[in-house]
Amino acid sequence: MPRGKAAGQRCVQLTADLRCALFGLPERPRCCAGLMPSTAMCGDSPAQALAWLTQLELLTAPSGTVAAPSG
Ligand code: SF4
């Protein structure tokens, strides 16, 4: 995604089973490779993790840049 990923937009590298297609590769963005997961971030389920991520994207998105949820 050469122009970056807008908040709420699905990453093109996210596979159907919710894995990163670039995991372990040098092409993976530094911001992704440097992210350290935590219990607060992941919760107890994929649904909790996605809710946390959605909230974070909404809180940090520049005004008017949040894409409609996809996938
Ligand atoms: S870790 Fe980064 S590159 Fe990989 S799927 Fe998630 S947002 Fe995309």
JSON list of C-alpha atoms in Angstrom, two decimals, residues 7-66:
[
{"chain": "A", "resi": 7, "resn": "ALA", "atom": "CA", "xyz": [-7.95, 3.96, 9.31]},
{"chain": "A", "resi": 8, "resn": "GLY", "atom": "CA", "xyz": [-10.66, 1.33, 8.89]},
{"chain": "A", "resi": 9, "resn": "GLN", "atom": "CA", "xyz": [-9.23, 0.11, 5.59]},
{"chain": "A", "resi": 10, "resn": "ARG", "atom": "CA", "xyz": [-8.25, -3.55, 5.35]},
{"chain": "A", "resi": 11, "resn": "CYS", "atom": "CA", "xyz": [-4.55, -4.04, 4.68]},
{"chain": "A", "resi": 12, "resn": "VAL", "atom": "CA", "xyz": [-3.93, -5.72, 1.32]},
{"chain": "A", "resi": 13, "resn": "GLN", "atom": "CA", "xyz": [-1.36, -7.95, 3.03]},
{"chain": "A", "resi": 14, "resn": "LEU", "atom": "CA", "xyz": [-3.90, -9.38, 5.47]},
{"chain": "A", "resi": 15, "resn": "THR", "atom": "CA", "xyz": [-4.76, -12.94, 4.42]},
{"chain": "A", "resi": 16, "resn": "ALA", "atom": "CA", "xyz": [-8.18, -14.56, 4.59]},
{"chain": "A", "resi": 17, "resn": "ASP", "atom": "CA", "xyz": [-7.20, -16.29, 7.82]},
{"chain": "A", "resi": 18, "resn": "LEU", "atom": "CA", "xyz": [-6.10, -12.94, 9.33]},
{"chain": "A", "resi": 19, "resn": "ARG", "atom": "CA", "xyz": [-2.37, -13.46, 9.02]},
{"chain": "A", "resi": 20, "resn": "CYS", "atom": "CA", "xyz": [0.20, -11.02, 7.67]},
{"chain": "A", "resi": 21, "resn": "ALA", "atom": "CA", "xyz": [1.45, -12.09, 4.24]},
{"chain": "A", "resi": 22, "resn": "LEU", "atom": "CA", "xyz": [4.66, -10.13, 4.90]},
{"chain": "A", "resi": 23, "resn": "PHE", "atom": "CA", "xyz": [5.42, -11.58, 8.34]},
{"chain": "A", "resi": 24, "resn": "GLY", "atom": "CA", "xyz": [9.17, -12.17, 8.64]},
{"chain": "A", "resi": 25, "resn": "LEU", "atom": "CA", "xyz": [9.94, -10.47, 5.33]},
{"chain": "A", "resi": 26, "resn": "PRO", "atom": "CA", "xyz": [11.97, -7.27, 4.97]},
{"chain": "A", "resi": 27, "resn": "GLU", "atom": "CA", "xyz": [9.09, -5.69, 3.02]},
{"chain": "A", "resi": 28, "resn": "ARG", "atom": "CA", "xyz": [6.91, -5.66, 6.14]},
{"chain": "A", "resi": 29, "resn": "PRO", "atom": "CA", "xyz": [6.43, -2.04, 7.29]},
{"chain": "A", "resi": 30, "resn": "ARG", "atom": "CA", "xyz": [8.58, -1.09, 10.26]},
{"chain": "A", "resi": 31, "resn": "CYS", "atom": "CA", "xyz": [5.57, 0.10, 12.19]},
{"chain": "A", "resi": 32, "resn": "CYS", "atom": "CA", "xyz": [4.08, -3.40, 11.91]},
{"chain": "A", "resi": 33, "resn": "ALA", "atom": "CA", "xyz": [7.29, -5.26, 12.67]},
{"chain": "A", "resi": 34, "resn": "GLY", "atom": "CA", "xyz": [7.90, -3.11, 15.73]},
{"chain": "A", "resi": 35, "resn": "LEU", "atom": "CA", "xyz": [4.44, -3.52, 17.21]},
{"chain": "A", "resi": 36, "resn": "MET", "atom": "CA", "xyz": [4.58, -5.52, 20.44]},
{"chain": "A", "resi": 37, "resn": "PRO", "atom": "CA", "xyz": [1.25, -7.20, 21.18]},
{"chain": "A", "resi": 38, "resn": "SER", "atom": "CA", "xyz": [-0.10, -7.02, 24.71]},
{"chain": "A", "resi": 39, "resn": "THR", "atom": "CA", "xyz": [-2.98, -8.49, 26.65]},
{"chain": "A", "resi": 40, "resn": "ALA", "atom": "CA", "xyz": [-4.72, -5.10, 26.61]},
{"chain": "A", "resi": 41, "resn": "MET", "atom": "CA", "xyz": [-4.45, -5.02, 22.82]},
{"chain": "A", "resi": 42, "resn": "CYS", "atom": "CA", "xyz": [-5.44, -8.61, 22.06]},
{"chain": "A", "resi": 43, "resn": "GLY", "atom": "CA", "xyz": [-8.02, -9.29, 24.77]},
{"chain": "A", "resi": 44, "resn": "ASP", "atom": "CA", "xyz": [-9.38, -12.82, 24.99]},
{"chain": "A", "resi": 45, "resn": "SER", "atom": "CA", "xyz": [-10.64, -13.20, 21.43]},
{"chain": "A", "resi": 46, "resn": "PRO", "atom": "CA", "xyz": [-10.24, -11.96, 17.87]},
{"chain": "A", "resi": 47, "resn": "ALA", "atom": "CA", "xyz": [-13.44, -9.92, 18.34]},
{"chain": "A", "resi": 48, "resn": "GLN", "atom": "CA", "xyz": [-11.94, -8.08, 21.32]},
{"chain": "A", "resi": 49, "resn": "ALA", "atom": "CA", "xyz": [-8.73, -7.42, 19.42]},
{"chain": "A", "resi": 50, "resn": "LEU", "atom": "CA", "xyz": [-10.62, -6.02, 16.43]},
{"chain": "A", "resi": 51, "resn": "ALA", "atom": "CA", "xyz": [-12.76, -3.83, 18.70]},
{"chain": "A", "resi": 52, "resn": "TRP", "atom": "CA", "xyz": [-9.62, -2.41, 20.35]},
{"chain": "A", "resi": 53, "resn": "LEU", "atom": "CA", "xyz": [-7.97, -1.80, 16.98]},
{"chain": "A", "resi": 54, "resn": "THR", "atom": "CA", "xyz": [-11.08, -0.12, 15.59]},
{"chain": "A", "resi": 55, "resn": "GLN", "atom": "CA", "xyz": [-11.25, 2.18, 18.61]},
{"chain": "A", "resi": 56, "resn": "LEU", "atom": "CA", "xyz": [-7.57, 3.07, 18.25]},
{"chain": "A", "resi": 57, "resn": "GLU", "atom": "CA", "xyz": [-7.95, 3.83, 14.55]},
{"chain": "A", "resi": 58, "resn": "LEU", "atom": "CA", "xyz": [-10.96, 6.06, 15.21]},
{"chain": "A", "resi": 59, "resn": "LEU", "atom": "CA", "xyz": [-9.15, 7.93, 17.98]},
{"chain": "A", "resi": 60, "resn": "THR", "atom": "CA", "xyz": [-6.01, 8.53, 15.91]},
{"chain": "A", "resi": 61, "resn": "ALA", "atom": "CA", "xyz": [-7.47, 9.14, 12.44]},
{"chain": "A", "resi": 62, "resn": "PRO", "atom": "CA", "xyz": [-7.12, 12.62, 10.98]},
{"chain": "A", "resi": 63, "resn": "SER", "atom": "CA", "xyz": [-10.52, 14.21, 10.57]},
{"chain": "A", "resi": 64, "resn": "GLY", "atom": "CA", "xyz": [-12.45, 12.82, 7.60]},
{"chain": "A", "resi": 65, "resn": "THR", "atom": "CA", "xyz": [-10.00, 10.03, 6.77]},
{"chain": "A", "resi": 66, "resn": "VAL", "atom": "CA", "xyz": [-11.67, 6.97, 8.27]}
]
